Coordinates of C-alpha atoms in Angstrom, one line a residue:
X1 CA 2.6 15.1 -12.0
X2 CA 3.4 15.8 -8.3
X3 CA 5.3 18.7 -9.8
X4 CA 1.7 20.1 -11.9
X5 CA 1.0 23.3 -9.4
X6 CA 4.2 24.9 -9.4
X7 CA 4.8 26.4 -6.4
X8 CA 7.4 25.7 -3.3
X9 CA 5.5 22.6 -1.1
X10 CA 5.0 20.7 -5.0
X11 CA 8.2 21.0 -6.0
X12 CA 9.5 19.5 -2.3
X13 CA 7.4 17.0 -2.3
X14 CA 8.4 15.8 -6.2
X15 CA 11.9 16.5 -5.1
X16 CA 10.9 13.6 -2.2
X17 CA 8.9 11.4 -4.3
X18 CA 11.7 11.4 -7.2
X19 CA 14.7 11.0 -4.6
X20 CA 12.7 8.2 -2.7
X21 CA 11.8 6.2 -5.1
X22 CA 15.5 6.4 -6.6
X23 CA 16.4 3.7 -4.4
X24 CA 13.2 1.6 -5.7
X25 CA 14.3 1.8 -8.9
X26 CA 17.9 0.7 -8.4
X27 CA 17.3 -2.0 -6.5
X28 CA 14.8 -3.6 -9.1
X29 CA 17.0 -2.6 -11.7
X30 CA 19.8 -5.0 -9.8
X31 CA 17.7 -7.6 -9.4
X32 CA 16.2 -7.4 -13.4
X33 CA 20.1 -7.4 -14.0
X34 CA 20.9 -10.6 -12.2
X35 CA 18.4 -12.5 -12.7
X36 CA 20.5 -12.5 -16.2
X37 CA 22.5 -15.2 -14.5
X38 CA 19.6 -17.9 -15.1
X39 CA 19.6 -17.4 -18.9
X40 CA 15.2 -15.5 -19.0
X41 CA 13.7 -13.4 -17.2
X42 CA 10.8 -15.9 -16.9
X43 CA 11.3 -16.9 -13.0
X44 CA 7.4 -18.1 -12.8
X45 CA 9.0 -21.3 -14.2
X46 CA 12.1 -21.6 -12.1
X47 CA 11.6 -20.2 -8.7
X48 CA 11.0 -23.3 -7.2
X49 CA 13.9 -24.7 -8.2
X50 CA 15.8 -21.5 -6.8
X51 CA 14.2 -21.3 -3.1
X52 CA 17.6 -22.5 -1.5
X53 CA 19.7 -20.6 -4.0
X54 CA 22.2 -18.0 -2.3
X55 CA 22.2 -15.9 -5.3
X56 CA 18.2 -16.0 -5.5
X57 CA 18.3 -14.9 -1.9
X58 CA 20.0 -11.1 -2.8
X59 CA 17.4 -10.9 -5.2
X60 CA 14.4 -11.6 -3.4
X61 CA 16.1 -9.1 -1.0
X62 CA 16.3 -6.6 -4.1
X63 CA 13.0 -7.3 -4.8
X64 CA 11.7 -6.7 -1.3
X65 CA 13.6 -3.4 -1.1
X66 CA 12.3 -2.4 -4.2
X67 CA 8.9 -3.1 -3.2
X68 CA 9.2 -1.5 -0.3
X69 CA 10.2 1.7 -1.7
X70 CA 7.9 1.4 -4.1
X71 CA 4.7 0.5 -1.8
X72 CA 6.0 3.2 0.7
X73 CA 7.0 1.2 4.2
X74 CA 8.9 2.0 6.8
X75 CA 11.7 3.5 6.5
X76 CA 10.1 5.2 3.1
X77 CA 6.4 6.2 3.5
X78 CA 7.4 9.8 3.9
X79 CA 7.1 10.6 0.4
X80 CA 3.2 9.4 -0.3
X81 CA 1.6 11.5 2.0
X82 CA 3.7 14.4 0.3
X83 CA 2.6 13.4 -2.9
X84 CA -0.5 14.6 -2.3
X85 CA 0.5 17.9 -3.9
X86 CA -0.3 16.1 -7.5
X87 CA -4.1 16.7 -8.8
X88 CA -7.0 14.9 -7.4
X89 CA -7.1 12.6 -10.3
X90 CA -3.9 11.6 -10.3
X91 CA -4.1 10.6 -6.6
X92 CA -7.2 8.2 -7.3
X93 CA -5.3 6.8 -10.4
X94 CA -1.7 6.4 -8.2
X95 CA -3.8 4.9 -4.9
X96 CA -6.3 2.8 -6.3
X97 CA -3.8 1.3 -9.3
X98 CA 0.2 2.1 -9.6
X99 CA 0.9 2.4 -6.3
X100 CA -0.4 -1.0 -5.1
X101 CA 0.8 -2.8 -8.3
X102 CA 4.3 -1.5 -8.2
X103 CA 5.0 -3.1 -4.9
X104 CA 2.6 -5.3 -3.2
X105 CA 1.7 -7.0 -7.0
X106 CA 5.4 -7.9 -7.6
X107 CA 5.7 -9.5 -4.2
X108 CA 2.6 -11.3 -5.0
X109 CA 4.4 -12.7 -8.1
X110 CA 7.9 -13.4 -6.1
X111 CA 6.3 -14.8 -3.2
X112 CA 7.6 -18.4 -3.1
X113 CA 11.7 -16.5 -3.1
X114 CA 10.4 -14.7 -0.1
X115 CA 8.6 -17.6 2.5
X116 CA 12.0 -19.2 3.0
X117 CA 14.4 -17.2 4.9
X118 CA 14.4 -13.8 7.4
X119 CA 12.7 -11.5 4.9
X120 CA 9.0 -13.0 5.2
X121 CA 9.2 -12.2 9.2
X122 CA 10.9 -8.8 8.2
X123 CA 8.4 -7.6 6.1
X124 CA 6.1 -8.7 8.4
X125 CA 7.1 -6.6 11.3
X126 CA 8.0 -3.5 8.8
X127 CA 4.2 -3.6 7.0
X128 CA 2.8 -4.1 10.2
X129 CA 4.6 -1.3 12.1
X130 CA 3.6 0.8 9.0
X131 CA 0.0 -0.3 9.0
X132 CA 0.1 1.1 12.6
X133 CA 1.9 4.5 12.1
X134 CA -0.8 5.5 9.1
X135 CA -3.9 4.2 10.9
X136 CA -2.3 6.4 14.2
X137 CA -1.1 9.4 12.1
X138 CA -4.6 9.4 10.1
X139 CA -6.4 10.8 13.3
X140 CA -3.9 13.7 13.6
X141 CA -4.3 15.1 10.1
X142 CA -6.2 18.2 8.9
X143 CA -5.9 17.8 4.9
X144 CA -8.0 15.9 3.4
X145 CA -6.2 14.0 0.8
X146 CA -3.4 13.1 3.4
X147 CA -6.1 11.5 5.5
X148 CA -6.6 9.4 2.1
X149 CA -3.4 8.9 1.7
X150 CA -2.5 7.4 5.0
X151 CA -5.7 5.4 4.8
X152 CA -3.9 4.3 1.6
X153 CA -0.6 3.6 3.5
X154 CA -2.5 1.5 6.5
X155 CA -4.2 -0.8 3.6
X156 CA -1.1 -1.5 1.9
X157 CA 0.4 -2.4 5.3
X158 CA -2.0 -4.9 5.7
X159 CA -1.7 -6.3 1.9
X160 CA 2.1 -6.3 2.9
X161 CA 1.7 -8.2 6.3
X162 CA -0.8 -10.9 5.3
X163 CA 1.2 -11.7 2.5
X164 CA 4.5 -11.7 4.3
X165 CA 2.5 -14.4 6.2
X166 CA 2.1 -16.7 2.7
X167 CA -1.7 -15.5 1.7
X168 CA -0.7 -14.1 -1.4
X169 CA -4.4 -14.7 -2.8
X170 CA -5.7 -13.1 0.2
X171 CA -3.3 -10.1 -0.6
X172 CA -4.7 -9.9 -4.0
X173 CA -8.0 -10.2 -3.3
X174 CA -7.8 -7.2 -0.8
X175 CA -5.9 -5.0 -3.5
X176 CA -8.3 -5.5 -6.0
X177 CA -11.0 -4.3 -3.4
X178 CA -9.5 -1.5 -2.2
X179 CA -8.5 -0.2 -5.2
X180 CA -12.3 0.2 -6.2
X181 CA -13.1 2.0 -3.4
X182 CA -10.1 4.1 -3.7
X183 CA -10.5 5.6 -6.3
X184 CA -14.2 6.6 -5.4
X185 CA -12.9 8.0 -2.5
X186 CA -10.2 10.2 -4.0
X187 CA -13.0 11.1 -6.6
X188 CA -15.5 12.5 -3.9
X189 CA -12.8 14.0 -2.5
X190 CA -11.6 16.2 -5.5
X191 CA -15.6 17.0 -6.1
X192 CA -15.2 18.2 -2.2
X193 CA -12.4 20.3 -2.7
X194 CA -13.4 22.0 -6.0
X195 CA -16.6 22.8 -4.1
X196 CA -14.8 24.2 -1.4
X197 CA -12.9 26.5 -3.8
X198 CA -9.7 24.5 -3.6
X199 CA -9.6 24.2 -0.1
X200 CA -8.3 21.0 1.8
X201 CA -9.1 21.9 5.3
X202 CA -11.8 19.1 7.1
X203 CA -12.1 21.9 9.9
X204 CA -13.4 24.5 6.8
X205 CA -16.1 21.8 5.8
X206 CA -19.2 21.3 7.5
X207 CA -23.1 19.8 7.0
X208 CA -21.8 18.7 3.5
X209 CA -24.6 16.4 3.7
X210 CA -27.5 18.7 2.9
X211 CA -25.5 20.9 0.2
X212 CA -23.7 18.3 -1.8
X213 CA -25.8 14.9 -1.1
X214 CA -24.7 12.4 -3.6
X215 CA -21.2 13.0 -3.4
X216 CA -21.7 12.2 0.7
X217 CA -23.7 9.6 -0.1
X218 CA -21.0 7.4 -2.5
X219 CA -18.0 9.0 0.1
X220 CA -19.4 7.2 3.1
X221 CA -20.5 4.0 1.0
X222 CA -17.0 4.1 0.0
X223 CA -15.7 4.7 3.2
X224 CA -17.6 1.9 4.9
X225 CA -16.5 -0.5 2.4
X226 CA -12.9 0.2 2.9
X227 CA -13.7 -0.3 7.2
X228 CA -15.0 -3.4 6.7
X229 CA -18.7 -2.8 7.0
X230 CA -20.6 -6.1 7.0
X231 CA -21.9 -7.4 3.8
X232 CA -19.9 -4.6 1.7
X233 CA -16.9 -5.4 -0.5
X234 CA -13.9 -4.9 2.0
X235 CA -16.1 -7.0 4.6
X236 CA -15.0 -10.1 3.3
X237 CA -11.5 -9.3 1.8
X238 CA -10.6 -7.8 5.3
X239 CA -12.6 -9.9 7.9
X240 CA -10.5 -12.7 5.5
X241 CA -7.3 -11.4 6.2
X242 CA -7.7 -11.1 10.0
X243 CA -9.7 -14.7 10.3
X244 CA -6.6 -16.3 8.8
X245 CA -4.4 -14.0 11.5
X246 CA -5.9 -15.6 14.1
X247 CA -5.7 -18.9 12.6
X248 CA -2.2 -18.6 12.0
X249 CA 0.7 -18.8 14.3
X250 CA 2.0 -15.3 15.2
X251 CA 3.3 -13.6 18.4
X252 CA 0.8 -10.9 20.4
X253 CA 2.6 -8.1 19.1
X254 CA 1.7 -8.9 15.3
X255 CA -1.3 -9.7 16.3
X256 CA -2.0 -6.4 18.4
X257 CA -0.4 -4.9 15.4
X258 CA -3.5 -6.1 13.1
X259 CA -5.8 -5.9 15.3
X260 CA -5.6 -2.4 16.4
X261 CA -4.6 -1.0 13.1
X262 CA -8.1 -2.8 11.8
X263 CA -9.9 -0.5 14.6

């Protein structure tokens, strides 16, 4: 579907999605195929008994790769913000729902393979240097779905780092807000753009608030919820995630990292 308005920029960025996500796929595929080794596929039931397991330890690193292709963090976020060629709807359904599951979900379930060795404080540094790079390159962006997008990308930084830190209910609890408010956002946005005739430019739009007043109206509730606004959904998932930051034992540059990202 990133490929659905055929024209030069689409097919590039499906070329990049397709490509990117290649090594996603191979690496889960690896670990689907070695997990073989334990006789199911049901590791819910075992994983405890292979946390000091050599073998166990190349798949959670398959698993992490995976996710991190999948989830788009540094070294491969360039390919969401280029998916942004797809139609509107399709971004609100990949942001709010596939996008999220396919990576941060699947660490969620693996997350006892990956608090034992180097990878936690890996991921940790990677999600949190990607939850920087989005917030940062968000405030340099004209087109209004990439300015979603890399919202998007900050988010699941943060989903990534607090649950490269062991909150894994923490790191659900924020996906399933987010997601809500997601896909309202992506929503108000496509009802923007058609209104704009099909253009993505913020400097093109202006005092959208007296023409097109509902649609402003659920964009900044949606927005607000997704900063953090007091008493509104992403308050409590996010103010959460950074309370249990500070309560937990990490150096000043992960905790600059969160902090400053948040702002």
């Amino acid at each position: 579907l990133v490929n659905y308005f055929q024209n030069v920029k689409s097919y590039k960025a499906g070329m990049l999605t397709a490509l990117s996500n290649r090594i996603g796929d191979v690496a889960l595929l690896l670990a689907i195929a070695w997990m073989l080794n334990y006789g199911s596929w049901n590791y819910i039931f075992y994983l405890d008994m292979m946390k000091n397991n050599i073998e166990m330890m190349i798949i959670g690193g398959l698993v992490m790769l995976a996710a991190m292709t999948k989830s788009a963090q540094i070294p491969f976020s360039s390919w969401l913000p280029a998916a942004m060629a797809a139609p509107t709807p399709v971004s609100a359904l990949v942001h709010s729902s596939t996008l999220v599951t396919a990576g941060v979900y699947l660490l969620i379930r693996f997350n006892d393979v990956l608090m034992n060795w180097w990878m936690a404080q890996f991921l940790l540094l990677v999600s949190g240097l990607t939850m920087f790079m989005a917030g940062l390159g968000a405030n340099f962006e004209f087109d209004l779905k990439k300015i979603i997008a890399l919202s998007t990308l900050s988010q699941l930084g943060l989903m990534m780092s607090i649950l490269s830190m062991g909150f894994y209910k923490l790191a659900f609890f924020h996906l399933l807000t987010h997601a809500l408010f997601k896909a309202l956002l992506f929503m108000c946005a496509g009802s923007i753009i058609h209104n704009m005739k099909n253009s993505q430019d913020i400097r093109m739009m202006g005092s959208l608030s007296m023409s097109m007043p509902l649609t402003c109206s659920c964009f900044n509730v949606a927005n607000l919820a997704l900063c953090g606004m007091p008493f509104l959904a992403g308050f409590y998932s996010k103010d959460l995630i950074l309370e249990m930051v500070m309560l937990s034992y990490v150096n000043v540059f992960s905790f600059f990292l969160f902090f400053f990202s948040t702002g």
